[in-house]
Amino acid sequence: QINVVESGGGSVQAGGSLRLTCVASPLAYAMYCMAWFRQVPGKEREVVATIERERDGHPTYADSVKGRFTISRDNAKLSLYLNISTLKPEDTAMYYCAVGNTPVFSGGRWECGQAEYNYWGQGTQVTVSS
């Protein structure tokens, strides 16, 4: 089976930190691309950060989270993480873990930033109060 399960969301004050965890099944973790997305009701889902399976992972980030969010993975635990610091009220959203096996070839390498993600978790809610 291919599945991912998120955890770690919660309610925090602005300026605080959280660590989101996504535990993947072995088949899910074997996918080339892993990513975190977020969505606010009434708005389109947006990609927050991506990481690939190979080498240093080549992490990518949305401009709105650069310098505050860090994506990482632990091969031994089949887990994907999103460390979030300096939280802002506008970070309030449902955060989703997703995996996919179709990176896009761009700039001479395979990229996960615009990959198709086929498998999704149920999400974990992050709420930031001012």
GROMACS .gro file of N, CA, C and O in nm:
model
  520
    1GLN      N    1   0.083  -0.118   0.000
    1GLN     CA    2   0.000   0.000   0.000
    1GLN      C    3   0.087   0.125   0.000
    1GLN      O    4   0.200   0.125   0.046
    2ILE      N    5   0.031   0.230  -0.055
    2ILE     CA    6   0.101   0.358  -0.057
    2ILE      C    7   0.021   0.454   0.027
    2ILE      O    8  -0.089   0.495  -0.011
    3ASN      N    9   0.073   0.490   0.142
    3ASN     CA   10   0.003   0.587   0.226
    3ASN      C   11   0.101   0.665   0.311
    3ASN      O   12   0.214   0.623   0.335
    4VAL      N   13   0.055   0.783   0.350
    4VAL     CA   14   0.132   0.872   0.435
    4VAL      C   15   0.039   0.927   0.543
    4VAL      O   16  -0.079   0.948   0.517
    5VAL      N   17   0.094   0.948   0.661
    5VAL     CA   18   0.015   0.998   0.773
    5VAL      C   19   0.090   1.113   0.839
    5VAL      O   20   0.204   1.097   0.883
    6GLU      N   21   0.022   1.227   0.847
    6GLU     CA   22   0.083   1.347   0.905
    6GLU      C   23   0.048   1.359   1.053
    6GLU      O   24  -0.057   1.310   1.098
    7SER      N   25   0.133   1.430   1.125
    7SER     CA   26   0.106   1.464   1.264
    7SER      C   27   0.190   1.585   1.301
    7SER      O   28   0.279   1.626   1.224
    8GLY      N   29   0.163   1.641   1.419
    8GLY     CA   30   0.247   1.749   1.468
    8GLY      C   31   0.184   1.887   1.462
    8GLY      O   32   0.242   1.983   1.514
    9GLY      N   33   0.069   1.899   1.399
    9GLY     CA   34   0.005   2.029   1.394
    9GLY      C   35  -0.045   2.072   1.531
    9GLY      O   36  -0.044   1.994   1.627
   10GLY      N   37  -0.090   2.196   1.539
   10GLY     CA   38  -0.142   2.245   1.666
   10GLY      C   39  -0.167   2.394   1.660
   10GLY      O   40  -0.156   2.456   1.554
   11SER      N   41  -0.200   2.449   1.775
   11SER     CA   42  -0.226   2.593   1.787
   11SER      C   43  -0.109   2.657   1.860
   11SER      O   44  -0.075   2.616   1.971
   12VAL      N   45  -0.050   2.756   1.797
   12VAL     CA   46   0.065   2.823   1.856
   12VAL      C   47   0.052   2.974   1.837
   12VAL      O   48  -0.025   3.020   1.752
   13GLN      N   49   0.127   3.047   1.913
   13GLN     CA   50   0.130   3.191   1.898
   13GLN      C   51   0.232   3.231   1.792
   13GLN      O   52   0.328   3.158   1.765
   14ALA      N   53   0.209   3.346   1.734
   14ALA     CA   54   0.302   3.398   1.634
   14ALA      C   55   0.443   3.404   1.692
   14ALA      O   56   0.461   3.439   1.809
   15GLY      N   57   0.538   3.365   1.610
   15GLY     CA   58   0.676   3.360   1.654
   15GLY      C   59   0.719   3.224   1.706
   15GLY      O   60   0.840   3.199   1.723
   16GLY      N   61   0.624   3.137   1.727
   16GLY     CA   62   0.653   3.004   1.777
   16GLY      C   63   0.701   2.909   1.669
   16GLY      O   64   0.719   2.947   1.552
   17SER      N   65   0.721   2.784   1.710
   17SER     CA   66   0.774   2.682   1.619
   17SER      C   67   0.693   2.554   1.629
   17SER      O   68   0.629   2.527   1.731
   18LEU      N   69   0.697   2.477   1.522
   18LEU     CA   70   0.634   2.346   1.518
   18LEU      C   71   0.719   2.254   1.433
   18LEU      O   72   0.793   2.300   1.346
   19ARG      N   73   0.701   2.124   1.455
   19ARG     CA   74   0.764   2.025   1.369
   19ARG      C   75   0.656   1.930   1.321
   19ARG      O   76   0.595   1.859   1.402
   20LEU      N   77   0.631   1.930   1.193
   20LEU     CA   78   0.535   1.838   1.135
   20LEU      C   79   0.608   1.711   1.091
   20LEU      O   80   0.720   1.717   1.040
   21THR      N   81   0.542   1.599   1.111
   21THR     CA   82   0.599   1.469   1.075
   21THR      C   83   0.505   1.397   0.980
   21THR      O   84   0.382   1.400   0.997
   22CYS      N   85   0.562   1.331   0.883
   22CYS     CA   86   0.486   1.249   0.790
   22CYS      C   87   0.552   1.112   0.787
   22CYS      O   88   0.667   1.099   0.744
   23VAL      N   89   0.479   1.012   0.834
   23VAL     CA   90   0.530   0.875   0.830
   23VAL      C   91   0.474   0.806   0.707
   23VAL      O   92   0.351   0.807   0.685
   24ALA      N   93   0.563   0.749   0.628
   24ALA     CA   94   0.522   0.691   0.500
   24ALA      C   95   0.533   0.538   0.502
   24ALA      O   96   0.618   0.482   0.571
   25SER      N   97   0.449   0.474   0.426
   25SER     CA   98   0.465   0.330   0.404
   25SER      C   99   0.590   0.310   0.318
   25SER      O  100   0.635   0.403   0.251
   26PRO      N  101   0.647   0.190   0.318
   26PRO     CA  102   0.769   0.169   0.239
   26PRO      C  103   0.753   0.206   0.091
   26PRO      O  104   0.842   0.267   0.032
   27LEU      N  105   0.642   0.172   0.031
   27LEU     CA  106   0.623   0.207  -0.110
   27LEU      C  107   0.611   0.358  -0.128
   27LEU      O  108   0.660   0.412  -0.227
   28ALA      N  109   0.547   0.423  -0.035
   28ALA     CA  110   0.534   0.569  -0.043
   28ALA      C  111   0.670   0.635  -0.028
   28ALA      O  112   0.704   0.729  -0.101
   29TYR      N  113   0.749   0.587   0.066
   29TYR     CA  114   0.879   0.648   0.090
   29TYR      C  115   0.974   0.625  -0.027
   29TYR      O  116   1.069   0.700  -0.046
   30ALA      N  117   0.950   0.524  -0.106
   30ALA     CA  118   1.035   0.496  -0.222
   30ALA      C  119   1.009   0.590  -0.339
   30ALA      O  120   1.085   0.591  -0.436
   31MET      N  121   0.904   0.669  -0.331
   31MET     CA  122   0.873   0.763  -0.438
   31MET      C  123   0.984   0.865  -0.453
   31MET      O  124   1.052   0.899  -0.356
   32TYR      N  125   1.004   0.916  -0.574
   32TYR     CA  126   1.115   1.007  -0.599
   32TYR      C  127   1.096   1.141  -0.528
   32TYR      O  128   1.191   1.199  -0.478
   33CYS      N  129   0.974   1.192  -0.526
   33CYS     CA  130   0.947   1.324  -0.470
   33CYS      C  131   0.857   1.315  -0.347
   33CYS      O  132   0.759   1.240  -0.346
   34MET      N  133   0.891   1.394  -0.248
   34MET     CA  134   0.806   1.409  -0.130
   34MET      C  135   0.788   1.559  -0.107
   34MET      O  136   0.879   1.637  -0.136
   35ALA      N  137   0.673   1.596  -0.054
   35ALA     CA  138   0.646   1.739  -0.042
   35ALA      C  139   0.548   1.768   0.070
   35ALA      O  140   0.474   1.680   0.115
   36TRP      N  141   0.550   1.891   0.112
   36TRP     CA  142   0.450   1.946   0.202
   36TRP      C  143   0.371   2.052   0.126
   36TRP      O  144   0.429   2.138   0.060
   37PHE      N  145   0.239   2.044   0.138
   37PHE     CA  146   0.148   2.144   0.082
   37PHE      C  147   0.067   2.202   0.197
   37PHE      O  148   0.062   2.145   0.306
   38ARG      N  149   0.002   2.314   0.170
   38ARG     CA  150  -0.092   2.367   0.267
   38ARG      C  151  -0.212   2.429   0.195
   38ARG      O  152  -0.201   2.471   0.079
   39GLN      N  153  -0.322   2.433   0.266
   39GLN     CA  154  -0.444   2.487   0.206
   39GLN      C  155  -0.529   2.554   0.311
   39GLN      O  156  -0.548   2.502   0.421
   40VAL      N  157  -0.578   2.670   0.274
   40VAL     CA  158  -0.672   2.746   0.355
   40VAL      C  159  -0.809   2.733   0.289
   40VAL      O  160  -0.819   2.739   0.167
   41PRO      N  161  -0.916   2.716   0.366
   41PRO     CA  162  -1.050   2.705   0.305
   41PRO      C  163  -1.077   2.821   0.210
   41PRO      O  164  -1.053   2.938   0.243
   42GLY      N  165  -1.125   2.786   0.091
   42GLY     CA  166  -1.158   2.888  -0.008
   42GLY      C  167  -1.042   2.929  -0.096
   42GLY      O  168  -1.061   3.010  -0.187
   43LYS      N  169  -0.924   2.876  -0.069
   43LYS     CA  170  -0.806   2.909  -0.150
   43LYS      C  171  -0.745   2.783  -0.209
   43LYS      O  172  -0.769   2.672  -0.162
   44GLU      N  173  -0.666   2.802  -0.314
   44GLU     CA  174  -0.601   2.688  -0.377
   44GLU      C  175  -0.491   2.632  -0.286
   44GLU      O  176  -0.428   2.705  -0.210
   45ARG      N  177  -0.470   2.504  -0.300
   45ARG     CA  178  -0.362   2.440  -0.227
   45ARG      C  179  -0.230   2.486  -0.285
   45ARG      O  180  -0.214   2.498  -0.407
   46GLU      N  181  -0.133   2.514  -0.199
   46GLU     CA  182  -0.003   2.561  -0.246
   46GLU      C  183   0.109   2.470  -0.194
   46GLU      O  184   0.102   2.419  -0.081
   47VAL      N  185   0.208   2.452  -0.276
   47VAL     CA  186   0.324   2.374  -0.234
   47VAL      C  187   0.411   2.459  -0.143
   47VAL      O  188   0.437   2.576  -0.170
   48VAL      N  189   0.453   2.400  -0.034
   48VAL     CA  190   0.534   2.470   0.065
   48VAL      C  191   0.681   2.434   0.049
   48VAL      O  192   0.767   2.522   0.049
   49ALA      N  193   0.708   2.304   0.038
   49ALA     CA  194   0.846   2.258   0.027
   49ALA      C  195   0.847   2.120  -0.037
   49ALA      O  196   0.754   2.042  -0.019
   50THR      N  197   0.955   2.093  -0.111
   50THR     CA  198   0.970   1.961  -0.174
   50THR      C  199   1.110   1.909  -0.148
   50THR      O  200   1.204   1.986  -0.121
   51ILE      N  201   1.124   1.778  -0.159
   51ILE     CA  202   1.255   1.716  -0.144
   51ILE      C  203   1.256   1.590  -0.228
   51ILE      O  204   1.155   1.522  -0.242
   52GLU      N  205   1.372   1.560  -0.286
   52GLU     CA  206   1.380   1.441  -0.369
   52GLU      C  207   1.452   1.329  -0.296
   52GLU      O  208   1.516   1.350  -0.194
   53ARG      N  209   1.441   1.210  -0.353
   53ARG     CA  210   1.492   1.091  -0.287
   53ARG      C  211   1.643   1.083  -0.286
   53ARG      O  212   1.703   1.032  -0.191
   54GLU      N  213   1.706   1.134  -0.388
   54GLU     CA  214   1.849   1.109  -0.408
   54GLU      C  215   1.938   1.223  -0.361
   54GLU      O  216   1.893   1.333  -0.332
   55ARG      N  217   2.064   1.192  -0.351
   55ARG     CA  218   2.170   1.288  -0.318
   55ARG      C  219   2.133   1.370  -0.195
   55ARG      O  220   2.092   1.317  -0.093
   56ASP      N  221   2.151   1.500  -0.204
   56ASP     CA  222   2.124   1.584  -0.088
   56ASP      C  223   1.978   1.623  -0.075
   56ASP      O  224   1.942   1.702   0.013
   57GLY      N  225   1.895   1.567  -0.160
   57GLY     CA  226   1.752   1.593  -0.151
   57GLY      C  227   1.706   1.714  -0.229
   57GLY      O  228   1.588   1.726  -0.259
   58HIS      N  229   1.797   1.804  -0.262
   58HIS     CA  230   1.765   1.924  -0.339
   58HIS      C  231   1.634   1.987  -0.292
   58HIS      O  232   1.538   1.999  -0.367
   59PRO      N  233   1.625   2.029  -0.169
   59PRO     CA  234   1.501   2.088  -0.118
   59PRO      C  235   1.467   2.218  -0.189
   59PRO      O  236   1.555   2.296  -0.225
   60THR      N  237   1.338   2.239  -0.209
   60THR     CA  238   1.288   2.364  -0.265
   60THR      C  239   1.180   2.419  -0.173
   60THR      O  240   1.112   2.343  -0.104
   61TYR      N  241   1.162   2.551  -0.175
   61TYR     CA  242   1.068   2.616  -0.085
   61TYR      C  243   0.989   2.724  -0.158
   61TYR      O  244   1.041   2.790  -0.248
   62ALA      N  245   0.867   2.743  -0.114
   62ALA     CA  246   0.791   2.858  -0.160
   62ALA      C  247   0.856   2.984  -0.106
   62ALA      O  248   0.913   2.983   0.004
   63ASP      N  249   0.850   3.092  -0.182
   63ASP     CA  250   0.913   3.217  -0.140
   63ASP      C  251   0.862   3.262  -0.004
   63ASP      O  252   0.937   3.320   0.076
   64SER      N  253   0.737   3.237   0.024
   64SER     CA  254   0.675   3.286   0.148
   64SER      C  255   0.728   3.217   0.273
   64SER      O  256   0.706   3.265   0.385
   65VAL      N  257   0.798   3.105   0.256
   65VAL     CA  258   0.845   3.031   0.374
   65VAL      C  259   0.997   3.017   0.380
   65VAL      O  260   1.050   2.962   0.477
   66LYS      N  261   1.066   3.065   0.279
   66LYS     CA  262   1.212   3.052   0.277
   66LYS      C  263   1.273   3.117   0.400
   66LYS      O  264   1.235   3.226   0.440
   67GLY      N  265   1.366   3.045   0.459
   67GLY     CA  266   1.433   3.096   0.578
   67GLY      C  267   1.361   3.062   0.707
   67GLY      O  268   1.418   3.075   0.815
   68ARG      N  269   1.236   3.017   0.698
   68ARG     CA  270   1.160   2.982   0.819
   68ARG      C  271   1.124   2.834   0.823
   68ARG      O  272   1.109   2.777   0.931
   69PHE      N  273   1.107   2.772   0.709
   69PHE     CA  274   1.068   2.632   0.701
   69PHE      C  275   1.188   2.549   0.653
   69PHE      O  276   1.263   2.593   0.567
   70THR      N  277   1.199   2.429   0.706
   70THR     CA  278   1.304   2.337   0.662
   70THR      C  279   1.244   2.199   0.643
   70THR      O  280   1.185   2.143   0.736
   71ILE      N  281   1.259   2.145   0.524
   71ILE     CA  282   1.211   2.010   0.495
   71ILE      C  283   1.328   1.913   0.505
   71ILE      O  284   1.441   1.945   0.467
   72SER      N  285   1.300   1.795   0.558
   72SER     CA  286   1.405   1.695   0.570
   72SER      C  287   1.340   1.557   0.572
   72SER      O  288   1.219   1.544   0.589
   73ARG      N  289   1.422   1.455   0.555
   73ARG     CA  290   1.370   1.320   0.558
   73ARG      C  291   1.465   1.228   0.634
   73ARG      O  292   1.586   1.253   0.637
   74ASP      N  293   1.410   1.126   0.694
   74ASP     CA  294   1.487   1.028   0.770
   74ASP      C  295   1.462   0.892   0.708
   74ASP      O  296   1.354   0.835   0.725
   75ASN      N  297   1.561   0.841   0.636
   75ASN     CA  298   1.544   0.714   0.565
   75ASN      C  299   1.521   0.598   0.661
   75ASN      O  300   1.447   0.505   0.630
   76ALA      N  301   1.582   0.601   0.777
   76ALA     CA  302   1.568   0.491   0.873
   76ALA      C  303   1.426   0.485   0.929
   76ALA      O  304   1.376   0.377   0.962
   77LYS      N  305   1.362   0.599   0.938
   77LYS     CA  306   1.227   0.604   0.997
   77LYS      C  307   1.118   0.619   0.892
   77LYS      O  308   1.001   0.632   0.927
   78LEU      N  309   1.155   0.621   0.766
   78LEU     CA  310   1.059   0.640   0.657
   78LEU      C  311   0.973   0.763   0.683
   78LEU      O  312   0.850   0.762   0.667
   79SER      N  313   1.038   0.869   0.725
   79SER     CA  314   0.964   0.988   0.767
   79SER      C  315   1.012   1.113   0.696
   79SER      O  316   1.130   1.128   0.662
   80LEU      N  317   0.917   1.201   0.676
   80LEU     CA  318   0.941   1.333   0.621
   80LEU      C  319   0.905   1.435   0.728
   80LEU      O  320   0.806   1.417   0.799
   81TYR      N  321   0.985   1.540   0.737
   81TYR     CA  322   0.961   1.641   0.841
   81TYR      C  323   0.949   1.780   0.779
   81TYR      O  324   1.003   1.807   0.672
   82LEU      N  325   0.880   1.866   0.851
   82LEU     CA  326   0.879   2.007   0.817
   82LEU      C  327   0.897   2.084   0.947
   82LEU      O  328   0.806   2.087   1.030
   83ASN      N  329   1.014   2.142   0.963
   83ASN     CA  330   1.040   2.226   1.078
   83ASN      C  331   1.001   2.368   1.044
   83ASN      O  332   1.046   2.425   0.945
   84ILE      N  333   0.914   2.423   1.126
   84ILE     CA  334   0.859   2.556   1.101
   84ILE      C  335   0.898   2.646   1.217
   84ILE      O  336   0.870   2.615   1.333
   85SER      N  337   0.960   2.757   1.187
   85SER     CA  338   0.995   2.853   1.291
   85SER      C  339   0.939   2.989   1.255
   85SER      O  340   0.896   3.013   1.143
   86THR      N  341   0.941   3.077   1.354
   86THR     CA  342   0.890   3.214   1.335
   86THR      C  343   0.753   3.212   1.266
   86THR      O  344   0.731   3.277   1.164
   87LEU      N  345   0.663   3.136   1.325
   87LEU     CA  346   0.531   3.122   1.265
   87LEU      C  347   0.458   3.255   1.260
   87LEU      O  348   0.470   3.339   1.350
   88LYS      N  349   0.381   3.272   1.152
   88LYS     CA  350   0.300   3.391   1.132
   88LYS      C  351   0.153   3.351   1.121
   88LYS      O  352   0.121   3.239   1.080
   89PRO      N  353   0.062   3.441   1.153
   89PRO     CA  354  -0.080   3.408   1.138
   89PRO      C  355  -0.115   3.360   0.997
   89PRO      O  356  -0.202   3.272   0.981
   90GLU      N  357  -0.048   3.412   0.897
   90GLU     CA  358  -0.077   3.370   0.760
   90GLU      C  359  -0.028   3.229   0.728
   90GLU      O  360  -0.055   3.177   0.620
   91ASP      N  361   0.043   3.167   0.821
   91ASP     CA  362   0.081   3.027   0.804
   91ASP      C  363  -0.032   2.933   0.846
   91ASP      O  364  -0.021   2.811   0.827
   92THR      N  365  -0.137   2.987   0.902
   92THR     CA  366  -0.250   2.905   0.943
   92THR      C  367  -0.309   2.835   0.822
   92THR      O  368  -0.345   2.898   0.723
   93ALA      N  369  -0.318   2.701   0.830
   93ALA     CA  370  -0.366   2.621   0.718
   93ALA      C  371  -0.367   2.475   0.758
   93ALA      O  372  -0.314   2.437   0.862
   94MET      N  373  -0.428   2.394   0.673
   94MET     CA  374  -0.414   2.250   0.683
   94MET      C  375  -0.290   2.213   0.602
   94MET      O  376  -0.278   2.252   0.486
   95TYR      N  377  -0.201   2.139   0.665
   95TYR     CA  378  -0.078   2.100   0.599
   95TYR      C  379  -0.086   1.953   0.559
   95TYR      O  380  -0.123   1.868   0.642
   96TYR      N  381  -0.048   1.926   0.435
   96TYR     CA  382  -0.057   1.792   0.379
   96TYR      C  383   0.080   1.742   0.335
   96TYR      O  384   0.159   1.817   0.277
   97CYS      N  385   0.104   1.616   0.359
   97CYS     CA  386   0.220   1.546   0.305
   97CYS      C  387   0.177   1.476   0.177
   97CYS      O  388   0.065   1.422   0.170
   98ALA      N  389   0.263   1.478   0.078
   98ALA     CA  390   0.230   1.414  -0.049
   98ALA      C  391   0.355   1.351  -0.110
   98ALA      O  392   0.467   1.399  -0.087
   99VAL      N  393   0.335   1.245  -0.187
   99VAL     CA  394   0.447   1.179  -0.255
   99VAL      C  395   0.409   1.155  -0.400
   99VAL      O  396   0.292   1.143  -0.435
  100GLY      N  397   0.511   1.149  -0.485
  100GLY     CA  398   0.487   1.125  -0.626
  100GLY      C  399   0.613   1.076  -0.694
  100GLY      O  400   0.724   1.092  -0.642
  101ASN      N  401   0.596   1.019  -0.812
  101ASN     CA  402   0.708   0.959  -0.882
  101ASN      C  403   0.729   1.019  -1.020
  101ASN      O  404   0.788   0.953  -1.107
  102THR      N  405   0.683   1.141  -1.041
  102THR     CA  406   0.694   1.202  -1.173
  102THR      C  407   0.757   1.341  -1.164
  102THR      O  408   0.689   1.443  -1.184
  103PRO      N  409   0.887   1.348  -1.136
  103PRO     CA  410   0.953   1.480  -1.136
  103PRO      C  411   0.956   1.538  -1.276
  103PRO      O  412   0.939   1.467  -1.375
  104VAL      N  413   0.979   1.667  -1.284
  104VAL     CA  414   0.985   1.737  -1.412
  104VAL      C  415   1.131   1.766  -1.445
  104VAL      O  416   1.206   1.811  -1.359
  105PHE      N  417   1.171   1.739  -1.571
  105PHE     CA  418   1.309   1.766  -1.611
  105PHE      C  419   1.321   1.913  -1.647
  105PHE      O  420   1.257   1.961  -1.741
  106SER      N  421   1.403   1.984  -1.571
  106SER     CA  422   1.415   2.128  -1.592
  106SER      C  423   1.554   2.173  -1.552
  106SER      O  424   1.606   2.132  -1.448
  107GLY      N  425   1.615   2.257  -1.635
  107GLY     CA  426   1.747   2.309  -1.603
  107GLY      C  427   1.852   2.201  -1.593
  107GLY      O  428   1.948   2.214  -1.516
  108GLY      N  429   1.835   2.094  -1.666
  108GLY     CA  430   1.936   1.989  -1.669
  108GLY      C  431   1.926   1.887  -1.557
  108GLY      O  432   2.015   1.804  -1.540
  109ARG      N  433   1.819   1.891  -1.482
  109ARG     CA  434   1.801   1.792  -1.375
  109ARG      C  435   1.654   1.769  -1.350
  109ARG      O  436   1.570   1.847  -1.392
  110TRP      N  437   1.626   1.661  -1.280
  110TRP     CA  438   1.489   1.630  -1.242
  110TRP      C  439   1.451   1.712  -1.120
  110TRP      O  440   1.525   1.719  -1.023
  111GLU      N  441   1.337   1.775  -1.129
  111GLU     CA  442   1.290   1.864  -1.024
  111GLU      C  443   1.159   1.815  -0.965
  111GLU      O  444   1.071   1.771  -1.038
  112CYS      N  445   1.147   1.832  -0.834
  112CYS     CA  446   1.023   1.791  -0.768
  112CYS      C  447   0.929   1.908  -0.744
  112CYS      O  448   0.816   1.888  -0.701
  113GLY      N  449   0.975   2.028  -0.768
  113GLY     CA  450   0.892   2.146  -0.741
  113GLY      C  451   0.763   2.149  -0.820
  113GLY      O  452   0.661   2.197  -0.771
  114GLN      N  453   0.767   2.095  -0.942
  114GLN     CA  454   0.646   2.095  -1.025
  114GLN      C  455   0.601   1.954  -1.059
  114GLN      O  456   0.531   1.933  -1.157
  115ALA      N  457   0.642   1.861  -0.976
  115ALA     CA  458   0.605   1.721  -0.999
  115ALA      C  459   0.456   1.700  -0.973
  115ALA      O  460   0.390   1.782  -0.908
  116GLU      N  461   0.408   1.589  -1.021
  116GLU     CA  462   0.270   1.549  -0.993
  116GLU      C  463   0.272   1.461  -0.868
  116GLU      O  464   0.348   1.366  -0.858
  117TYR      N  465   0.189   1.496  -0.773
  117TYR     CA  466   0.182   1.421  -0.648
  117TYR      C  467   0.052   1.343  -0.644
  117TYR      O  468  -0.056   1.400  -0.652
  118ASN      N  469   0.065   1.213  -0.634
  118ASN     CA  470  -0.051   1.126  -0.650
  118ASN      C  471  -0.108   1.073  -0.519
  118ASN      O  472  -0.221   1.027  -0.516
  119TYR      N  473  -0.029   1.077  -0.415
  119TYR     CA  474  -0.072   1.017  -0.288
  119TYR      C  475  -0.060   1.121  -0.177
  119TYR      O  476   0.045   1.184  -0.161
  120TRP      N  477  -0.168   1.132  -0.102
  120TRP     CA  478  -0.180   1.238  -0.004
  120TRP      C  479  -0.224   1.185   0.131
  120TRP      O  480  -0.297   1.085   0.140
  121GLY      N  481  -0.180   1.254   0.236
  121GLY     CA  482  -0.230   1.224   0.368
  121GLY      C  483  -0.358   1.300   0.397
  121GLY      O  484  -0.408   1.374   0.312
  122GLN      N  485  -0.408   1.283   0.518
  122GLN     CA  486  -0.532   1.348   0.559
  122GLN      C  487  -0.511   1.491   0.608
  122GLN      O  488  -0.606   1.566   0.620
  123GLY      N  489  -0.388   1.526   0.634
  123GLY     CA  490  -0.358   1.662   0.675
  123GLY      C  491  -0.347   1.679   0.825
  123GLY      O  492  -0.400   1.600   0.903
  124THR      N  493  -0.275   1.783   0.865
  124THR     CA  494  -0.264   1.821   1.005
  124THR      C  495  -0.279   1.973   1.013
  124THR      O  496  -0.217   2.047   0.936
  125GLN      N  497  -0.364   2.018   1.104
  125GLN     CA  498  -0.399   2.160   1.110
  125GLN      C  499  -0.296   2.239   1.190
  125GLN      O  500  -0.258   2.199   1.301
  126VAL      N  501  -0.255   2.351   1.134
  126VAL     CA  502  -0.168   2.446   1.202
  126VAL      C  503  -0.244   2.577   1.215
  126VAL      O  504  -0.291   2.632   1.115
  127THR      N  505  -0.256   2.624   1.337
  127THR     CA  506  -0.326   2.750   1.363
  127THR      C  507  -0.234   2.842   1.441
  127THR      O  508  -0.184   2.806   1.547
  128VAL      N  509  -0.212   2.961   1.387
  128VAL     CA  510  -0.121   3.057   1.448
  128VAL      C  511  -0.200   3.181   1.489
  128VAL      O  512  -0.265   3.244   1.407
  129SER      N  513  -0.193   3.214   1.615
  129SER     CA  514  -0.264   3.330   1.666
  129SER      C  515  -0.166   3.446   1.686
  129SER      O  516  -0.050   3.426   1.720
  130SER      N  517  -0.218   3.565   1.667
  130SER     CA  518  -0.132   3.685   1.680
  130SER      C  519  -0.130   3.737   1.823
  130SER      O  520  -0.208   3.693   1.908
   0.00000   0.00000   0.00000
